[in-house]
mmCIF file of C-alpha atoms in Angstrom:
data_model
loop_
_atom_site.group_PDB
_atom_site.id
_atom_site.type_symbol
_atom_site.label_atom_id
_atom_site.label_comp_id
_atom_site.label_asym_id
_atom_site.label_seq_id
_atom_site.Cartn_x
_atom_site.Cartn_y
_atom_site.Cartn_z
ATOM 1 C CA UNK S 1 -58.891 104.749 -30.879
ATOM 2 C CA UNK S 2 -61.190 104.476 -33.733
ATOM 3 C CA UNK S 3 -63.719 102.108 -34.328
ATOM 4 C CA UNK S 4 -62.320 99.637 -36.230
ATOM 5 C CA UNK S 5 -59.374 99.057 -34.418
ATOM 6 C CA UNK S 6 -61.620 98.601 -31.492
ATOM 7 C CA UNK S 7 -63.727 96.101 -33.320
ATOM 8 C CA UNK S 8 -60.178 93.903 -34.337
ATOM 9 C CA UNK S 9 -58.584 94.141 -30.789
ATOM 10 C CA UNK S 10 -61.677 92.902 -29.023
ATOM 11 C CA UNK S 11 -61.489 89.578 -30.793
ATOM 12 C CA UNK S 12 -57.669 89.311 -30.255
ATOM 13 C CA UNK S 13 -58.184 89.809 -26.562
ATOM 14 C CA UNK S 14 -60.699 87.393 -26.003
ATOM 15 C CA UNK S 15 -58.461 85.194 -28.724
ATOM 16 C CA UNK S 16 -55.480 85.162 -26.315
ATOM 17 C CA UNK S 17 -57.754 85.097 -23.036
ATOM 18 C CA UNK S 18 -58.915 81.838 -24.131
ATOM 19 C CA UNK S 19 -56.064 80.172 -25.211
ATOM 20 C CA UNK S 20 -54.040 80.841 -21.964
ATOM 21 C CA UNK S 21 -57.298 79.731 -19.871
ATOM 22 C CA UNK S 22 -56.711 76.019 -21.943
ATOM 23 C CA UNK S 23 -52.578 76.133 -21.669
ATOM 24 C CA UNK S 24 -50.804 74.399 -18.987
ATOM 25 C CA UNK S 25 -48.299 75.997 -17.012
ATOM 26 C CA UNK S 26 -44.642 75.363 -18.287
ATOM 27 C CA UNK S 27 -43.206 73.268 -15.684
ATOM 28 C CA UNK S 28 -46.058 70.816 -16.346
ATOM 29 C CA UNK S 29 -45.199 70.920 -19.688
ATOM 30 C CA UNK S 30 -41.133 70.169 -19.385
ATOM 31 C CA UNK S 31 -42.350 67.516 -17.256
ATOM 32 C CA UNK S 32 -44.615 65.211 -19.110
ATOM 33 C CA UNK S 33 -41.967 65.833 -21.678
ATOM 34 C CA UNK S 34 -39.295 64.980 -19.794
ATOM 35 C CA UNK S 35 -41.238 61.632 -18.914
ATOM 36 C CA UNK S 36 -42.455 60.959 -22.525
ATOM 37 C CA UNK S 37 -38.516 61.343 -24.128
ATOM 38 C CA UNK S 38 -37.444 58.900 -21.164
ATOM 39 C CA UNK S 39 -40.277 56.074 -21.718
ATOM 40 C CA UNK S 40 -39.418 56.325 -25.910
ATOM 41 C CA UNK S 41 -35.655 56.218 -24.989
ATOM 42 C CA UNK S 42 -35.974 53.629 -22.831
ATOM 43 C CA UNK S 43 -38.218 51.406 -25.691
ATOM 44 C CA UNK S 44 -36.025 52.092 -27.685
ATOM 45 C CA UNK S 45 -32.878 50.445 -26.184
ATOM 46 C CA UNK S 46 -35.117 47.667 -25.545
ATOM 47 C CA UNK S 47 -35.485 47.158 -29.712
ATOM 48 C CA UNK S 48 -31.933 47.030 -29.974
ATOM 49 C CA UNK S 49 -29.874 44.523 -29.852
ATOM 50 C CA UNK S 50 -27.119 45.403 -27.275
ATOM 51 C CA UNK S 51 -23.596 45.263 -28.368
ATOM 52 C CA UNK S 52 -20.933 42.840 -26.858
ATOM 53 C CA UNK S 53 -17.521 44.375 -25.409
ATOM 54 C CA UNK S 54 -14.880 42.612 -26.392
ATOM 55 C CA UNK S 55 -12.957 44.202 -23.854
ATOM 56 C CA UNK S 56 -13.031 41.553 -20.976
ATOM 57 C CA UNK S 57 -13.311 39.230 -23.322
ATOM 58 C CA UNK S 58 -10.255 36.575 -23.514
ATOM 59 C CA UNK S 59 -8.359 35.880 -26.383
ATOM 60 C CA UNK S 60 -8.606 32.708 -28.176
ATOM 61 C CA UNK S 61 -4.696 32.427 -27.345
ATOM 62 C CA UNK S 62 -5.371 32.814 -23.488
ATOM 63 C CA UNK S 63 -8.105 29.974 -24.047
ATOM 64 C CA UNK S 64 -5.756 27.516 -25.640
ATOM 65 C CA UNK S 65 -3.383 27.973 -23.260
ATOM 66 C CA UNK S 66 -5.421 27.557 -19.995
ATOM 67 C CA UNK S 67 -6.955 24.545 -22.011
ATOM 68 C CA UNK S 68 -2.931 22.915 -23.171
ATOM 69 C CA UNK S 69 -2.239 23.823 -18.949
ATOM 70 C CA UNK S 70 -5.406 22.256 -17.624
ATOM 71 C CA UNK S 71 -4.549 18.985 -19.908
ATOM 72 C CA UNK S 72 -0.783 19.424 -18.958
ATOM 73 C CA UNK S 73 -1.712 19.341 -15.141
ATOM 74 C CA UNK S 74 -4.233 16.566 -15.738
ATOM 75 C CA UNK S 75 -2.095 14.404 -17.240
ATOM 76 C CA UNK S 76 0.493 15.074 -14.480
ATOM 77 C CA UNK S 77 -1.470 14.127 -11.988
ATOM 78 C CA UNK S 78 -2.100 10.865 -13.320
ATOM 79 C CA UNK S 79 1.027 10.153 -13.741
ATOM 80 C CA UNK S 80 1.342 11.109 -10.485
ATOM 81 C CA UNK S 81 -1.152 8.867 -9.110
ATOM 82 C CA UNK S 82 0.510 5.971 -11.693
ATOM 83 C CA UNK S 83 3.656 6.268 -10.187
ATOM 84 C CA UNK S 84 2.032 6.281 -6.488
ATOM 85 C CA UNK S 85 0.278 2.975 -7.619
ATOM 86 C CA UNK S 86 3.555 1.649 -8.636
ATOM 87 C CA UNK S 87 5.406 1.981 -5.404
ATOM 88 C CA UNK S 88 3.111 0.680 -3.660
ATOM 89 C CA UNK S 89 2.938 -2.555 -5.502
ATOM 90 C CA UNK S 90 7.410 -2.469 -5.292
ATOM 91 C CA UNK S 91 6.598 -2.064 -1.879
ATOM 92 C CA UNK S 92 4.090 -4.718 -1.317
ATOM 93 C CA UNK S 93 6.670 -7.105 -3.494
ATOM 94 C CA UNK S 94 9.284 -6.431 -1.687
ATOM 95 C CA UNK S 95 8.127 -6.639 1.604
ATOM 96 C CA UNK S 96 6.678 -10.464 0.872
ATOM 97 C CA UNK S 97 10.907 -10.725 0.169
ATOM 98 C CA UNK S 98 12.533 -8.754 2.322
ATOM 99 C CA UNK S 99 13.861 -9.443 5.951
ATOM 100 C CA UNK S 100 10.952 -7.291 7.797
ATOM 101 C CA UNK S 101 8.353 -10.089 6.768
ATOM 102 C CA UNK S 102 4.609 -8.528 6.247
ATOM 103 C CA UNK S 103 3.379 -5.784 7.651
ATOM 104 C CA UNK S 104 0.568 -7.548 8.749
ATOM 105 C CA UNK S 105 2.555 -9.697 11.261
ATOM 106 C CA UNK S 106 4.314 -6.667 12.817
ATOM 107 C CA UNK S 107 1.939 -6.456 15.665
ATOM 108 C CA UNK S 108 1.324 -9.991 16.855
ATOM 109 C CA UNK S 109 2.491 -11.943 19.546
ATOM 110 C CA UNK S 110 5.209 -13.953 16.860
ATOM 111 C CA UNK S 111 4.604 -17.424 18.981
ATOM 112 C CA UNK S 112 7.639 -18.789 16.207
ATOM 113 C CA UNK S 113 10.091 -16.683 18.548
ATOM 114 C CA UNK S 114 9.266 -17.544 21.908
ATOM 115 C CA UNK S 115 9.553 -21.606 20.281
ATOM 116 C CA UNK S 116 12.807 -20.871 18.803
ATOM 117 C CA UNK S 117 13.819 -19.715 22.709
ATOM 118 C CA UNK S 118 12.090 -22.116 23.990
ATOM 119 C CA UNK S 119 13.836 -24.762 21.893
ATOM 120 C CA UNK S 120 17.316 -23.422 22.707
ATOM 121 C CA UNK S 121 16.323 -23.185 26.563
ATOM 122 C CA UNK S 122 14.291 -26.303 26.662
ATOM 123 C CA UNK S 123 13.592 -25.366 31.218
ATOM 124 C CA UNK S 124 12.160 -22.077 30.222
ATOM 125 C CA UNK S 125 9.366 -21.065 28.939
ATOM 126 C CA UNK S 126 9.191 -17.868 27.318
ATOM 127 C CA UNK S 127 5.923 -15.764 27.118
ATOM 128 C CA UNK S 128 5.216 -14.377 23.737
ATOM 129 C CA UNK S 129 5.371 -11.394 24.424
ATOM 130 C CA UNK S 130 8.572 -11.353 26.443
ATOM 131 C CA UNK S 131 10.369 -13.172 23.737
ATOM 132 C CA UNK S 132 8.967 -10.975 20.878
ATOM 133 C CA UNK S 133 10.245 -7.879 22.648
ATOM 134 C CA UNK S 134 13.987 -9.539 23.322
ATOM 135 C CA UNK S 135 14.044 -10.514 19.869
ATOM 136 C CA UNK S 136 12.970 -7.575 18.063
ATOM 137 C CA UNK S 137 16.201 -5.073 17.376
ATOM 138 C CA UNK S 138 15.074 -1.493 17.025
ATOM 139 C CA UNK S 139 15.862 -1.343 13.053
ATOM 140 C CA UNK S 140 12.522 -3.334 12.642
ATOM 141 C CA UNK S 141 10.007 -1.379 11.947
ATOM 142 C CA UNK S 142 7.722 -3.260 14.309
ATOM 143 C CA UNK S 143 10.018 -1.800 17.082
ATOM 144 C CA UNK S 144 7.326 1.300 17.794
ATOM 145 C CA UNK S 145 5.106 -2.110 19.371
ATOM 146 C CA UNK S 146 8.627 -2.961 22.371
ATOM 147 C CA UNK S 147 12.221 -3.877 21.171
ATOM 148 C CA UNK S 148 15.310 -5.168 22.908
ATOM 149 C CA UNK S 149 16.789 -2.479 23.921
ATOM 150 C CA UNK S 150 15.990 -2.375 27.346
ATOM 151 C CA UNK S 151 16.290 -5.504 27.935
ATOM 152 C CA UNK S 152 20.109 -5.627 26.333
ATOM 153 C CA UNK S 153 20.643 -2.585 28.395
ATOM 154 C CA UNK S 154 20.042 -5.075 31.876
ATOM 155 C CA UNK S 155 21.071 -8.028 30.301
ATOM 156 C CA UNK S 156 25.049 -6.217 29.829
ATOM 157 C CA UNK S 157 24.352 -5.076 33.326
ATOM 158 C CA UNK S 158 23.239 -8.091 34.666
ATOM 159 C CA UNK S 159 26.585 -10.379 32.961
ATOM 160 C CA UNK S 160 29.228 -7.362 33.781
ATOM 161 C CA UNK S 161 28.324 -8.005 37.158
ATOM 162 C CA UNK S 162 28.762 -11.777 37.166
ATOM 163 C CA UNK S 163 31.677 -11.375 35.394
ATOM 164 C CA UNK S 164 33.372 -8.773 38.370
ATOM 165 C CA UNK S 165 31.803 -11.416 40.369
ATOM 166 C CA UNK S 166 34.461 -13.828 39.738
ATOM 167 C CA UNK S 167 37.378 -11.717 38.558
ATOM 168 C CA UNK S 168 37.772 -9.982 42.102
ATOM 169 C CA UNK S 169 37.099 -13.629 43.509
ATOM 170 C CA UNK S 170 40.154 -15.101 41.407
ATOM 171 C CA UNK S 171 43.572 -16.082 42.711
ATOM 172 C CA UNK S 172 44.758 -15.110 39.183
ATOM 173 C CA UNK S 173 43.962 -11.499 39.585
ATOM 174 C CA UNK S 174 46.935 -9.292 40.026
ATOM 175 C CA UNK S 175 46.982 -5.427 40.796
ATOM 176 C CA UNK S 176 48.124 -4.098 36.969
ATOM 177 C CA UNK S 177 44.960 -5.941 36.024
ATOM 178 C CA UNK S 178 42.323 -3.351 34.096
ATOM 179 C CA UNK S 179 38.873 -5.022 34.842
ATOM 180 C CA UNK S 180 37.167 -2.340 33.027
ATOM 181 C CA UNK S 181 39.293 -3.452 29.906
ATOM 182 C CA UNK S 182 38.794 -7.019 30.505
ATOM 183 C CA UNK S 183 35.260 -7.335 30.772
ATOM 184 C CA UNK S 184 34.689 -4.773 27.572
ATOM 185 C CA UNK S 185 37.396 -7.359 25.939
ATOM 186 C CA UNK S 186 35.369 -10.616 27.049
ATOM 187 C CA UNK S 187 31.630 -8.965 26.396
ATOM 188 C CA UNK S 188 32.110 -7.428 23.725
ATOM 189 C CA UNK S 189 29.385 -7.248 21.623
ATOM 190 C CA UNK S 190 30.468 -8.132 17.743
ATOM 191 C CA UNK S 191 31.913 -11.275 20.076
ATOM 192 C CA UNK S 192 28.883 -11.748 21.809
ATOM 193 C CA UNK S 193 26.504 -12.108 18.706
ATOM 194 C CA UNK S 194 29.587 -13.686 16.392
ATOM 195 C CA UNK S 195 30.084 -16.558 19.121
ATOM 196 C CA UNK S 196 27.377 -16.986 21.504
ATOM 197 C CA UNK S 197 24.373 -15.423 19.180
ATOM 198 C CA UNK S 198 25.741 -18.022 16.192
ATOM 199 C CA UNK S 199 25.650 -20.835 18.904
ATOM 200 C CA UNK S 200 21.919 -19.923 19.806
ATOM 201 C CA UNK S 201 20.570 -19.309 16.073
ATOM 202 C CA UNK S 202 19.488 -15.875 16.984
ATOM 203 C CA UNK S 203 20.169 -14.665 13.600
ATOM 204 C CA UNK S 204 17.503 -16.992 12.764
ATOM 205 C CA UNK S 205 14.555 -15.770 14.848
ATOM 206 C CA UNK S 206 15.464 -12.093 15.184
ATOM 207 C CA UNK S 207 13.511 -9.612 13.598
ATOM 208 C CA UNK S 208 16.039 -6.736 12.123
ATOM 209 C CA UNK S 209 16.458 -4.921 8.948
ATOM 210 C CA UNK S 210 20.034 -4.526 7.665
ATOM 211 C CA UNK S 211 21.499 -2.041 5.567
ATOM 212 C CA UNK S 212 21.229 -4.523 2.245
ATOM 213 C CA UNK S 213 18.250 -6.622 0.490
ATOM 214 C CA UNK S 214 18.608 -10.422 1.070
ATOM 215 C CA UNK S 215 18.397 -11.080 -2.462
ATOM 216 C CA UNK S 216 21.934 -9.016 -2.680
ATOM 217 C CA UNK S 217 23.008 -10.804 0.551
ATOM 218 C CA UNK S 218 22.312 -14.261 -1.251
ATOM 219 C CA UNK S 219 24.138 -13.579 -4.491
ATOM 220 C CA UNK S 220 27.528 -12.601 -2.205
ATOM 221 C CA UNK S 221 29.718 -15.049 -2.216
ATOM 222 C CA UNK S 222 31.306 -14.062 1.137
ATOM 223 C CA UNK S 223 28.208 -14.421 3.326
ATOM 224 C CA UNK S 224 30.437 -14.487 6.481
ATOM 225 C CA UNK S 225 32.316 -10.994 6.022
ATOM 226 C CA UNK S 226 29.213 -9.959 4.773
ATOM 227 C CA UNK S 227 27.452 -9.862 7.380
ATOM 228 C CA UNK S 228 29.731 -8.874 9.534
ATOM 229 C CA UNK S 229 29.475 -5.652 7.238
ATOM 230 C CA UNK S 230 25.892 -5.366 7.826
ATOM 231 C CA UNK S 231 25.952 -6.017 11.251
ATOM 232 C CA UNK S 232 24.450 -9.238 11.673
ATOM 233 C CA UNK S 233 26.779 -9.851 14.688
ATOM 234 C CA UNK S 234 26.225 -6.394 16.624
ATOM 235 C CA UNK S 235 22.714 -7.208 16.492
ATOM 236 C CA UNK S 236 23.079 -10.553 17.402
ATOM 237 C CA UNK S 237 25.364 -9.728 20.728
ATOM 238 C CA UNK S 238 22.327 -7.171 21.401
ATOM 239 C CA UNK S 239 19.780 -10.119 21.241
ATOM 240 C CA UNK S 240 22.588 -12.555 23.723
ATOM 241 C CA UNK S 241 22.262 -9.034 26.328
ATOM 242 C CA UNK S 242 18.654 -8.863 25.719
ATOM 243 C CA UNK S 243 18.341 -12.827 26.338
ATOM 244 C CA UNK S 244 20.256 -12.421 29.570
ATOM 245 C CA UNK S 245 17.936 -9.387 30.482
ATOM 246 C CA UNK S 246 15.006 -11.062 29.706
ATOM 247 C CA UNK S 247 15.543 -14.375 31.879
ATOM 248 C CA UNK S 248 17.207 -11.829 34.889
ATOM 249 C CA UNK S 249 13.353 -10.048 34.235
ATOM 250 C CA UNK S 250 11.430 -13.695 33.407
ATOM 251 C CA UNK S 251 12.685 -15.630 35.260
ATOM 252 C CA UNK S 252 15.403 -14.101 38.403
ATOM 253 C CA UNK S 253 18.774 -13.476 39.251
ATOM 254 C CA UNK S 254 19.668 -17.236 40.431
ATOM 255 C CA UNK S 255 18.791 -18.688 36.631
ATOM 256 C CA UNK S 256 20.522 -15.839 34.962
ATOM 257 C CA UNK S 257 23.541 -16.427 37.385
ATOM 258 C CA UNK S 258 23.638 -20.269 35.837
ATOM 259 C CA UNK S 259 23.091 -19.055 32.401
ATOM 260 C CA UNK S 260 25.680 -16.742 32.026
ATOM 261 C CA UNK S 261 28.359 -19.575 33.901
ATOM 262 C CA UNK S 262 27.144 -22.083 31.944
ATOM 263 C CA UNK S 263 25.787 -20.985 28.627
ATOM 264 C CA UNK S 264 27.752 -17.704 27.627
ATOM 265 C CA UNK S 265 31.097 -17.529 30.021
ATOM 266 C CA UNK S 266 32.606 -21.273 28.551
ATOM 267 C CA UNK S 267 32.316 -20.069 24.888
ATOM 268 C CA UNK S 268 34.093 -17.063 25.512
ATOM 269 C CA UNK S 269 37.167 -18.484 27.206
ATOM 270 C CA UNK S 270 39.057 -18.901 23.957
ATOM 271 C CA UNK S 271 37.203 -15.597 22.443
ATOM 272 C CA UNK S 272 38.182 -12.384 24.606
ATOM 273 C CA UNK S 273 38.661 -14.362 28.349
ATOM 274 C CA UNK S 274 42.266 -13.857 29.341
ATOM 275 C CA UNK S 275 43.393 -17.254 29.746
ATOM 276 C CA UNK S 276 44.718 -16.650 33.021
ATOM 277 C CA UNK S 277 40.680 -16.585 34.463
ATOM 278 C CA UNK S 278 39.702 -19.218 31.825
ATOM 279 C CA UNK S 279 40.431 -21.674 34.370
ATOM 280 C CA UNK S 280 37.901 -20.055 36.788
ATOM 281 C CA UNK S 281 35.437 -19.965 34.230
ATOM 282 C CA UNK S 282 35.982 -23.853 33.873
ATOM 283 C CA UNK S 283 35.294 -24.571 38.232
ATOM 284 C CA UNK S 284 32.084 -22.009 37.780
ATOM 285 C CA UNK S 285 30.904 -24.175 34.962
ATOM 286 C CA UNK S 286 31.596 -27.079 36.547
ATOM 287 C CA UNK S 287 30.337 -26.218 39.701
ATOM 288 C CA UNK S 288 26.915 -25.327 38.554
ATOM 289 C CA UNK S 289 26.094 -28.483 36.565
ATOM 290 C CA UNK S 290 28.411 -28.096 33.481
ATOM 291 C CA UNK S 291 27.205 -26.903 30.372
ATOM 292 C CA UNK S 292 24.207 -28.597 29.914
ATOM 293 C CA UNK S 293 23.458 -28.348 33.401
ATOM 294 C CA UNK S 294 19.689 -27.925 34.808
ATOM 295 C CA UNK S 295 18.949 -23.845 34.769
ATOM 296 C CA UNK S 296 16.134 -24.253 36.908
ATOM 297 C CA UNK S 297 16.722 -25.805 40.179
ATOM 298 C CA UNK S 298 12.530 -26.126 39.950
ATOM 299 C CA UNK S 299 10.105 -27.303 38.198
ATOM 300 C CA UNK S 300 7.749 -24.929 36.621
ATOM 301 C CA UNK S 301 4.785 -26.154 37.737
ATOM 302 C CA UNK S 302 6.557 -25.616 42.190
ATOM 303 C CA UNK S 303 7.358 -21.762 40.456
ATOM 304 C CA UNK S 304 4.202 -20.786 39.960
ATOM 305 C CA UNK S 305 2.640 -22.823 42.899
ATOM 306 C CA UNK S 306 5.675 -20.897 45.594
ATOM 307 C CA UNK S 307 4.091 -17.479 43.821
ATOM 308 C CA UNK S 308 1.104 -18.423 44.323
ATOM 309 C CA UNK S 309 1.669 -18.958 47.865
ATOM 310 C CA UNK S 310 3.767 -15.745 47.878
ATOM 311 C CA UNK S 311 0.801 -13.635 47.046
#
């Protein structure tokens, strides 16, 4: 090699020595720039305003929609709650008019009843109670608090037995004779409530709901066969069974014996009685004081005084 080549490649060698002493190996390099493009990139969105999608985004037809529905169903429910308000009042008016009497008065003891028995049975003396369960028919809706119809149930019992009583004890009875068809005949119940129930007022005190308003019932001009479309009698030969029941239960067998002889049997001699036992209905009525005759034999007062003793 001659000279001055050797003079120029000694700088170059100690030129390149140097400058790979002071370079940095690649991978740091591709690093730091790898973390230098990230932090600019990342600035850089910051700057920006970000775009909105309108992808998810509803339509302004969708919002009028939900907003005519959610008005719709706002409005409906007020109207809802209107009409909710409305029957109620229409209730509340109609029950101050109707037969049922206010709902208020549906629970209580109804002291008017057990006077109006009272009054027609001036020897007995009806608890509340007792008289608010044997006049209460089961189309009241107070009937969930006791109704009549056990007591009706013992009370037909109770007068069906009487009644065999003095059939099989008559001279007038002859073997073709069909007791069950006479005593269905004679107690029947539409002639029950229609005769006996009319004679005691019952339809007066009872507490029933029939199938028509009384304002309706008031403008008919044939109140008679009207109710006996309703079934004002039915319910009132229910109440006569239930008033028998209740005395047999009150009171005992004896006093119902001399009720049914003297208060129910003589009314129906000309109203389902064959007349050939009406004259034995006459002797029992006769017999046991006549119809007004004394249905206790004693006093109240000696009643409870004998069960006291008793117990």
């Amino acid at each position: 090699m001659s000279r001055p080549f050797r003079s120029l490649s000694c700088p170059l060698r100690s030129l390149n020595a140097a400058s790979t002493s002071y370079l940095p190996p690649r991978g740091t390099v591709a690093r730091r720039y790898t973390l230098a493009a990230t932090k600019k990139l990342s600035e850089g969105l910051r700057s920006v305003p970000q775009r909105i999608s309108h992808k998810n985004r509803p339509r302004r037809n969708d919002l009028d929609r939900e907003d005519r529905l959610g008005r719709q169903e706002v409005t409906s429910q007020r109207r809802k709650h209107e009409e909710v308000a409305a029957q109620q009042e229409h209730l509340m008016k109609e029950e101050e008019n109707s037969w049922n009497g206010p709902r208020s008065t549906w629970k209580e003891s109804a002291p008017q009843l057990a006077d109006h028995l009272n009054f027609v049975f001036p020897e007995l003396h009806f608890p509340p109670e007792v008289a608010k369960r044997i006049l209460t028919h089961g189309s009241h809706p107070s009937a969930i608090y006791g109704h009549n119809g056990a007591l009706s149930f013992m009370g037909r019992r109770v007068m069906e037995s009487f009644l065999l009583l003095m059939l099989h004890s008559s001279s007038a009875l002859k073997k073709d004779h069909n007791l069950d068809e006479i005593v269905a005949r004679t107690l029947n119940s539409y002639t029950l409530g229609e005769v006996v129930g009319s004679k005691w007022a019952l339809g007066r005190a009872m507490r029933w709901t029939p199938s028509i308003s009384a304002s309706l019932l008031k403008a008919e001009a044939d109140q008679r066969e009207m109710l006996r479309s309703v079934g004002l009698y039915k319910v009132q030969g229910e109440a006569v069974n239930a008033v028998v029941g209740g005395v047999f239960f009150q009171f005992g067998a004896s006093v119902a014996h001399r009720l049914f002889h003297t208060r129910v049997l003589p009314l129906l001699i000309d109203h389902g009685l064959p007349l050939a036992f009406s004259e034995d209905a006459r002797v029992a009525c006769k017999r046991l004081g006549g119809e007004d005759g004394k249905l206790l034999l004693l006093d109240p007062l000696t009643l409870e005084q004998v069960a006291e003793t008793a117990s």
